[in-house]
Tab-separated table of C-alpha atoms in Angstrom:
chain	number	residue	atom	x	y	z
A	24	MET	CA	19.471	-62.702	124.355
A	25	VAL	CA	22.578	-63.268	127.057
A	26	ASP	CA	21.339	-66.774	128.743
A	27	ASP	CA	21.123	-65.552	132.491
A	28	SER	CA	22.570	-67.869	134.612
A	29	LYS	CA	21.925	-67.365	138.363
A	30	THR	CA	25.365	-69.055	139.872
A	31	THR	CA	28.850	-69.511	138.726
A	32	THR	CA	30.221	-72.674	139.358
A	33	SER	CA	32.892	-73.206	141.509
A	34	PRO	CA	35.972	-75.761	141.419
A	35	ASP	CA	34.682	-78.034	143.610
A	36	VAL	CA	31.658	-78.474	141.398
A	37	ASN	CA	31.785	-81.341	139.301
A	38	SER	CA	31.746	-81.175	135.171
A	39	LYS	CA	28.064	-81.898	134.693
A	40	ARG	CA	26.894	-79.117	137.022
A	41	GLU	CA	29.323	-76.673	135.223
A	42	ALA	CA	28.418	-77.946	131.679
A	43	GLU	CA	24.699	-76.977	133.122
A	44	LEU	CA	25.602	-73.812	134.821
A	45	PRO	CA	28.039	-71.761	132.452
A	46	GLU	CA	29.850	-68.815	134.065
A	47	LEU	CA	27.968	-65.601	132.447
A	48	VAL	CA	27.397	-62.382	133.671
A	49	SER	CA	23.427	-62.002	133.624
A	50	ALA	CA	22.074	-59.263	130.921
A	51	SER	CA	21.577	-55.525	132.446
A	52	LYS	CA	17.971	-54.769	133.554
A	53	LYS	CA	16.489	-52.013	135.123
A	54	PRO	CA	14.665	-52.780	137.721
A	55	ARG	CA	11.701	-51.605	139.118
A	56	THR	CA	11.963	-50.154	142.930
A	57	LEU	CA	10.217	-51.900	145.925
A	58	ALA	CA	8.658	-47.972	146.296
A	59	GLU	CA	7.657	-47.522	142.605
A	60	GLU	CA	5.924	-51.144	142.367
A	61	LYS	CA	4.078	-50.240	145.712
A	62	GLN	CA	2.928	-46.930	144.407
A	63	THR	CA	1.733	-48.231	141.147
A	64	SER	CA	0.276	-51.193	142.854
A	65	GLU	CA	-1.594	-49.069	145.345
A	66	ALA	CA	-2.974	-46.638	142.858
A	67	ASN	CA	-4.548	-48.982	140.810
A	68	ASN	CA	-5.815	-51.002	143.909
A	69	ASN	CA	-7.107	-47.629	145.521
A	70	SER	CA	-8.355	-46.382	141.961
A	71	ASN	CA	-11.607	-48.004	142.412
A	72	ASN	CA	-11.855	-45.513	145.414
A	73	VAL	CA	-11.654	-42.419	143.327
A	74	SER	CA	-14.116	-40.744	141.376
A	75	SER	CA	-13.412	-40.445	137.694
A	76	ASN	CA	-14.258	-36.747	137.527
A	77	GLU	CA	-12.840	-34.224	139.940
A	78	ASN	CA	-15.483	-31.898	140.017
A	79	ALA	CA	-18.122	-34.805	140.632
A	80	ASP	CA	-20.891	-33.678	143.020
A	81	SER	CA	-21.158	-35.471	146.099
A	82	SER	CA	-24.200	-37.795	144.629
A	83	GLN	CA	-21.716	-39.030	142.292
A	84	GLU	CA	-18.820	-39.773	144.386
A	85	ASN	CA	-21.221	-41.744	146.643
A	86	GLU	CA	-22.828	-43.595	143.513
A	87	HIS	CA	-19.437	-44.311	142.840
A	88	LYS	CA	-18.330	-45.685	146.018
A	89	ASP	CA	-21.646	-47.778	146.362
A	90	LYS	CA	-20.280	-49.125	142.953
A	91	ASN	CA	-17.289	-49.999	144.304
A	92	VAL	CA	-18.263	-51.999	147.425
A	93	GLU	CA	-20.628	-53.899	144.979
A	94	GLU	CA	-17.689	-54.749	142.771
A	95	ARG	CA	-15.603	-56.126	145.941
A	96	ARG	CA	-18.777	-58.615	146.432
A	97	LEU	CA	-18.370	-60.080	143.333
A	98	SER	CA	-17.637	-63.992	143.276
A	99	PHE	CA	-14.721	-65.259	140.866
A	100	ALA	CA	-13.937	-68.820	139.385
A	101	VAL	CA	-10.306	-69.090	139.183
A	102	GLU	CA	-8.497	-71.275	136.040
A	103	ALA	CA	-5.054	-72.084	135.973
A	104	ASP	CA	-2.384	-73.843	133.754
A	105	ALA	CA	1.374	-74.642	133.576
A	106	ALA	CA	3.621	-75.113	130.470
A	107	GLU	CA	7.480	-75.667	130.927
A	108	ASP	CA	10.600	-75.822	128.265
A	109	LYS	CA	13.967	-76.650	129.217
A	110	GLY	CA	15.475	-74.272	126.841
A	111	SER	CA	18.827	-74.940	125.526
A	112	ARG	CA	19.547	-76.084	128.819
A	113	HIS	CA	20.765	-79.865	129.344
A	114	THR	CA	18.488	-80.463	132.000
A	115	MET	CA	15.046	-79.409	133.510
A	116	GLU	CA	15.694	-77.473	136.662
A	117	ASP	CA	12.175	-75.651	137.438
A	118	ALA	CA	9.521	-77.224	139.130
A	119	TRP	CA	5.372	-75.785	139.417
A	120	VAL	CA	2.378	-76.288	141.482
A	121	VAL	CA	-1.238	-75.918	139.882
A	122	LEU	CA	-3.711	-76.783	143.033
A	123	GLN	CA	-7.167	-75.545	142.164
A	124	ASP	CA	-8.259	-77.139	145.308
A	125	ALA	CA	-5.197	-76.540	147.754
A	126	SER	CA	-6.925	-77.665	150.952
A	127	LEU	CA	-5.153	-80.822	151.480
A	128	ASP	CA	-5.921	-82.009	154.919
A	129	PHE	CA	-6.685	-78.842	155.999
A	130	PRO	CA	-10.294	-78.610	155.089
A	131	GLY	CA	-12.496	-75.150	155.379
A	132	LYS	CA	-14.993	-73.085	154.038
A	133	LEU	CA	-12.520	-70.416	152.643
A	134	ARG	CA	-11.343	-71.130	148.946
A	135	CYS	CA	-7.715	-72.201	148.770
A	136	ALA	CA	-6.307	-72.240	145.667
A	137	HIS	CA	-2.400	-72.543	145.270
A	138	PHE	CA	0.387	-71.775	142.319
A	139	ALA	CA	3.912	-71.677	141.928
A	140	ILE	CA	6.785	-71.783	140.244
A	141	TYR	CA	10.524	-72.980	141.347
A	142	ASP	CA	13.186	-72.151	139.272
A	143	GLY	CA	16.393	-74.484	140.457
A	144	HIS	CA	19.877	-73.282	140.071
A	145	GLY	CA	22.793	-75.676	140.286
A	146	GLY	CA	20.403	-78.865	140.210
A	147	ARG	CA	16.573	-79.416	140.512
A	148	LEU	CA	16.574	-81.008	144.355
A	149	ALA	CA	16.034	-77.548	145.981
A	150	ALA	CA	13.138	-76.781	143.767
A	151	GLU	CA	11.667	-80.438	144.195
A	152	TYR	CA	11.897	-80.154	147.778
A	153	ALA	CA	9.848	-76.970	148.087
A	154	LYS	CA	7.192	-77.860	145.364
A	155	LYS	CA	6.833	-80.851	148.021
A	156	ASN	CA	6.808	-78.900	151.269
A	157	LEU	CA	5.926	-75.491	150.912
A	158	HIS	CA	2.451	-74.982	150.705
A	159	ARG	CA	1.718	-77.913	153.339
A	160	ASN	CA	3.968	-75.843	155.684
A	161	VAL	CA	2.138	-72.713	154.838
A	162	LEU	CA	-1.153	-74.487	155.777
A	163	SER	CA	0.493	-75.953	159.228
A	164	ALA	CA	1.282	-72.344	159.737
A	165	GLY	CA	-1.921	-71.276	160.164
A	166	LEU	CA	-3.103	-70.162	156.553
A	167	PRO	CA	-6.825	-69.249	157.623
A	168	ARG	CA	-9.237	-71.824	156.496
A	169	GLU	CA	-12.691	-70.356	157.714
A	170	LEU	CA	-12.744	-66.801	158.141
A	171	LEU	CA	-10.052	-64.606	156.077
A	172	ASP	CA	-7.707	-62.803	158.335
A	173	VAL	CA	-4.933	-61.170	155.922
A	174	LYS	CA	-2.713	-60.773	159.061
A	175	ALA	CA	-3.089	-64.075	159.996
A	176	ALA	CA	-2.160	-65.415	156.292
A	177	LYS	CA	0.827	-63.687	155.724
A	178	LYS	CA	2.165	-64.969	158.971
A	179	ALA	CA	1.259	-68.115	158.009
A	180	ILE	CA	3.133	-68.007	154.917
A	181	LEU	CA	6.301	-65.926	155.683
A	182	GLU	CA	6.555	-69.241	158.482
A	183	GLY	CA	6.228	-71.796	155.910
A	184	PHE	CA	8.769	-70.417	154.081
A	185	ARG	CA	11.034	-70.039	157.342
A	186	LYS	CA	10.418	-73.740	157.559
A	187	THR	CA	10.668	-75.094	154.616
A	188	ASP	CA	14.072	-73.482	153.863
A	189	GLU	CA	15.056	-74.769	157.936
A	190	SER	CA	14.330	-78.378	156.792
A	191	LEU	CA	15.776	-77.953	153.238
A	192	LEU	CA	19.240	-76.857	154.677
A	193	GLN	CA	19.239	-80.171	157.188
A	194	GLU	CA	18.454	-82.168	154.072
A	195	SER	CA	20.901	-80.824	151.748
A	196	THR	CA	23.663	-81.076	154.784
A	197	ALA	CA	22.445	-84.613	154.874
A	198	GLY	CA	22.594	-85.515	151.145
A	199	GLY	CA	25.743	-83.271	150.634
A	200	TRP	CA	23.793	-80.917	147.981
A	201	GLN	CA	24.179	-77.142	147.699
A	202	ASP	CA	21.488	-75.897	144.737
A	203	GLY	CA	19.136	-73.656	145.591
A	204	ALA	CA	15.722	-71.959	144.302
A	205	THR	CA	13.537	-69.057	143.901
A	206	ALA	CA	10.073	-68.771	143.974
A	207	VAL	CA	7.445	-66.861	143.012
A	208	CYS	CA	4.169	-68.151	144.780
A	209	VAL	CA	0.435	-67.125	144.757
A	210	TRP	CA	-2.725	-68.409	147.109
A	211	VAL	CA	-6.298	-67.351	146.261
A	212	LEU	CA	-8.140	-67.344	149.862
A	213	GLY	CA	-11.714	-66.612	148.998
A	214	GLN	CA	-11.763	-63.174	147.157
A	215	THR	CA	-8.147	-62.446	148.031
A	216	VAL	CA	-5.117	-63.161	146.215
A	217	PHE	CA	-1.530	-63.516	148.532
A	218	VAL	CA	1.784	-63.400	146.284
A	219	ALA	CA	4.958	-64.178	147.800
A	220	ASN	CA	8.730	-64.414	146.051
A	221	VAL	CA	12.149	-64.665	146.889
A	222	GLY	CA	14.625	-64.140	143.828
A	223	ASP	CA	13.994	-63.146	140.085
A	224	ALA	CA	11.103	-64.775	139.328
A	225	LYS	CA	7.959	-62.484	138.950
A	226	ALA	CA	4.116	-62.243	139.289
A	227	VAL	CA	2.314	-59.804	136.742
A	228	ILE	CA	-1.413	-58.814	137.163
A	229	ALA	CA	-3.453	-57.830	133.814
A	230	ARG	CA	-5.428	-55.240	135.334
A	231	SER	CA	-8.342	-53.154	133.945
A	232	THR	CA	-8.208	-48.757	134.139
A	233	VAL	CA	-11.966	-48.859	133.908
A	234	VAL	CA	-14.749	-50.795	135.379
A	235	ASP	CA	-17.171	-51.243	132.824
A	236	GLY	CA	-18.724	-54.409	131.786
A	237	SER	CA	-18.031	-53.677	127.614
A	238	GLN	CA	-14.438	-52.354	128.853
A	239	HIS	CA	-13.791	-55.643	130.529
A	240	ASN	CA	-14.718	-58.156	127.587
A	241	SER	CA	-13.051	-55.514	124.952
A	242	THR	CA	-10.682	-57.175	122.354
A	243	THR	CA	-8.132	-54.485	122.533
A	244	THR	CA	-5.667	-54.305	125.324
A	245	ASP	CA	-5.801	-50.183	125.556
A	246	SER	CA	-7.460	-50.377	128.617
A	247	LEU	CA	-5.641	-53.492	129.928
A	248	LYS	CA	-2.326	-52.564	132.272
A	249	ALA	CA	0.447	-54.990	133.495
A	250	ILE	CA	1.792	-54.678	137.080
A	251	VAL	CA	4.407	-56.111	138.674
A	252	LEU	CA	3.449	-57.793	141.888
A	253	THR	CA	6.690	-58.953	142.882
A	254	ARG	CA	10.316	-57.741	143.789
A	255	GLU	CA	13.486	-58.999	142.185
A	256	HIS	CA	16.068	-59.933	144.882
A	257	LYS	CA	19.372	-59.717	143.038
A	258	ALA	CA	22.653	-59.057	144.778
A	259	ILE	CA	23.346	-56.045	142.707
A	260	TYR	CA	20.694	-53.970	144.281
A	261	PRO	CA	21.356	-51.340	146.427
A	262	GLN	CA	18.790	-52.857	149.568
A	263	GLU	CA	20.149	-56.450	148.953
A	264	ARG	CA	23.757	-55.488	148.384
A	265	ALA	CA	23.760	-53.559	151.998
A	266	ARG	CA	21.828	-56.372	153.722
A	267	ILE	CA	24.355	-58.836	152.187
A	268	GLN	CA	27.542	-56.748	153.562
A	269	LYS	CA	26.407	-56.495	156.805
A	270	ALA	CA	26.256	-60.143	156.833
A	271	GLY	CA	29.674	-59.878	155.897
A	272	GLY	CA	29.297	-61.209	152.400
A	273	THR	CA	30.291	-59.311	149.310
A	274	VAL	CA	29.044	-58.461	145.974
A	275	SER	CA	31.667	-58.626	143.017
A	276	SER	CA	31.985	-56.267	140.106
A	277	ASN	CA	29.966	-58.804	138.382
A	278	GLY	CA	27.070	-58.472	140.507
A	279	ARG	CA	27.120	-61.542	142.248
A	280	LEU	CA	27.540	-62.847	145.685
A	281	GLN	CA	30.921	-63.782	146.400
A	282	GLY	CA	31.493	-63.802	142.624
A	283	ARG	CA	28.882	-66.693	142.083
A	284	LEU	CA	25.556	-66.215	142.987
A	285	GLU	CA	23.210	-63.974	141.224
A	286	VAL	CA	20.050	-64.284	143.437
A	287	SER	CA	20.160	-63.083	147.151
A	288	ARG	CA	17.261	-64.610	148.234
A	289	ALA	CA	16.286	-68.456	147.639
A	290	PHE	CA	15.697	-71.862	149.251
A	291	GLY	CA	18.526	-73.801	149.788
A	292	ASP	CA	22.054	-72.608	148.433
A	293	ARG	CA	23.651	-73.650	151.870
A	294	GLN	CA	27.099	-72.939	151.020
A	295	PHE	CA	25.898	-68.741	151.218
A	296	LYS	CA	23.496	-68.648	153.818
A	297	LYS	CA	26.079	-67.552	156.025
A	298	VAL	CA	26.725	-64.852	153.954
A	299	GLY	CA	23.497	-63.293	153.477
A	300	VAL	CA	21.727	-65.124	151.412
A	301	VAL	CA	17.852	-65.667	152.811
A	302	ALA	CA	14.697	-67.040	152.307
A	303	THR	CA	12.795	-64.303	153.640
A	304	PRO	CA	9.937	-63.454	150.954
A	305	ASP	CA	8.254	-60.565	149.732
A	306	ILE	CA	4.061	-61.125	150.502
A	307	HIS	CA	1.550	-58.738	148.934
A	308	SER	CA	-2.197	-58.835	149.137
A	309	PHE	CA	-5.179	-57.524	147.252
A	310	ASP	CA	-8.887	-57.975	147.185
A	311	LEU	CA	-9.919	-59.354	143.449
A	312	THR	CA	-12.147	-57.113	141.342
A	313	GLU	CA	-14.165	-56.839	138.456
A	314	ARG	CA	-10.941	-55.007	136.770
A	315	ASP	CA	-8.468	-58.350	137.497
A	316	HIS	CA	-8.469	-60.269	134.137
A	317	PHE	CA	-5.297	-62.930	135.094
A	318	ILE	CA	-1.851	-63.160	136.445
A	319	ILE	CA	1.166	-64.842	135.012
A	320	LEU	CA	3.999	-66.450	136.872
A	321	GLY	CA	6.942	-66.783	135.043
A	322	CYS	CA	10.493	-67.809	136.046
A	323	ASP	CA	13.396	-65.065	135.413
A	324	GLY	CA	13.804	-67.151	131.187
A	325	LEU	CA	10.773	-66.011	130.844
A	326	TRP	CA	10.828	-62.654	131.626
A	327	GLY	CA	14.013	-62.667	129.961
A	328	VAL	CA	12.511	-62.661	126.440
A	329	PHE	CA	8.731	-61.109	127.417
A	330	GLY	CA	8.251	-57.574	129.122
A	331	PRO	CA	5.335	-57.339	131.631
A	332	SER	CA	3.151	-55.638	128.883
A	333	ASP	CA	4.251	-57.894	126.066
A	334	ALA	CA	3.370	-60.800	128.052
A	335	VAL	CA	0.020	-59.188	129.078
A	336	GLU	CA	-1.181	-58.460	125.609
A	337	PHE	CA	0.031	-61.745	124.410
A	338	VAL	CA	-2.064	-63.822	126.786
A	339	HIS	CA	-4.884	-61.595	126.505
A	340	LYS	CA	-5.281	-61.899	122.561
A	341	LEU	CA	-5.176	-65.544	123.002
A	342	LEU	CA	-7.809	-65.190	125.869
A	343	GLN	CA	-9.984	-63.292	123.773
A	344	ASP	CA	-9.391	-65.904	120.962
A	345	GLY	CA	-11.167	-68.437	123.027
A	346	LEU	CA	-8.573	-70.710	123.636
A	347	PRO	CA	-8.373	-72.550	127.014
A	348	VAL	CA	-5.952	-71.336	129.806
A	349	ALA	CA	-3.757	-74.824	129.165
A	350	VAL	CA	-3.325	-74.071	125.544
A	351	VAL	CA	-2.582	-70.148	126.344
A	352	SER	CA	0.265	-71.160	128.399
A	353	ARG	CA	1.779	-73.331	126.329
A	354	HIS	CA	1.114	-70.775	123.334
A	355	LEU	CA	3.509	-68.517	125.730
A	356	VAL	CA	6.098	-70.831	126.604
A	357	ARG	CA	6.532	-71.829	122.909
A	358	GLU	CA	6.639	-68.019	122.052
A	359	ALA	CA	9.453	-67.773	124.361
A	360	VAL	CA	11.479	-70.465	123.620
A	361	ARG	CA	11.241	-70.993	119.943
A	362	GLU	CA	10.439	-67.354	118.977
A	363	ARG	CA	12.291	-65.326	121.520
A	364	ARG	CA	14.972	-67.891	121.537
A	365	CYS	CA	14.908	-68.194	125.488
A	366	LYS	CA	17.890	-70.227	126.230
A	367	ASP	CA	17.130	-70.630	130.152
A	368	ASN	CA	15.066	-72.981	131.451
A	369	CYS	CA	11.187	-71.357	130.686
A	370	THR	CA	8.062	-72.172	133.235
A	371	ALA	CA	4.743	-69.916	133.059
A	372	ILE	CA	1.451	-70.344	134.933
A	373	VAL	CA	-1.592	-68.453	133.592
A	374	ILE	CA	-4.089	-68.000	136.257
A	375	VAL	CA	-7.728	-66.495	135.005
A	376	PHE	CA	-10.233	-64.855	136.920
A	377	ARG	CA	-13.831	-65.312	135.470
A	378	LYS	CA	-16.768	-63.220	137.545
A	379	LYS	CA	-19.445	-65.646	138.230
């Protein structure tokens, strides 16, 4: 597996950083387009509202709809844990957050859980800064704490990302550091999940294709589908390339911004902000139903050696064997690094939804 680094160092970066970030062109990956992901996600989100038999009579259709309404009322417990390994890198530049109760100084009636992975490049400072500040900034921006308001929640997440990057750039200028960090974040508000990302870290959900208690607890993965909830932001992708070029940046033949940075959205990276790098996230939300089993968050190191379906199958088997979530996450990372030879930093969070 090719070691997939996000940045190519420049002459003004010290030798230690050059050793940590070798100049390598990333392995070719065929991304799913945003349209494809939206179609897949929407199709699965809406599948509950479609009768399995196109020729069913109206009474059957109404019964199916009633079942789906009841399904949305189900209450879910959330369990999660993280694991990490620096791989063959000299240092660990990832940071992560697992907060079952993420209300902090903003208490409310609405359940608030938060999980995130920040994948640093060129150092760990930006990742640590985002870890310490993003969630609090999102809460301060008005993340709903009493009654769910999807529009208000997305607005708060967007503002939280903006404020975090703005203050991070001020800190990095004062401190003279230039590293950056990608991010994949999840908020669970009540029974609604919000996913936000910048860069190439991903979130994948394992979702049943049928609503059936026996199938839900099946030991097979025949009825379980892996759905990517995030969109990668890389300079080589047409939509991102166009935005970069409009900002005055260039994408070199190696697919990197200014020949150096692979990702096109990230926290920090202040030397690239004037040529198209932004910290504006893609945000996706959905209501939990009985069909939703678990979410896997991972940095690009994990997804470099695991495909979405492969990871879902791996985690599902361990959960069916009765292993705790903490053990499952450790097994996933160990498999990625020791067995599949992930050379990059590798961090994963497994978030399990259990019906009450």
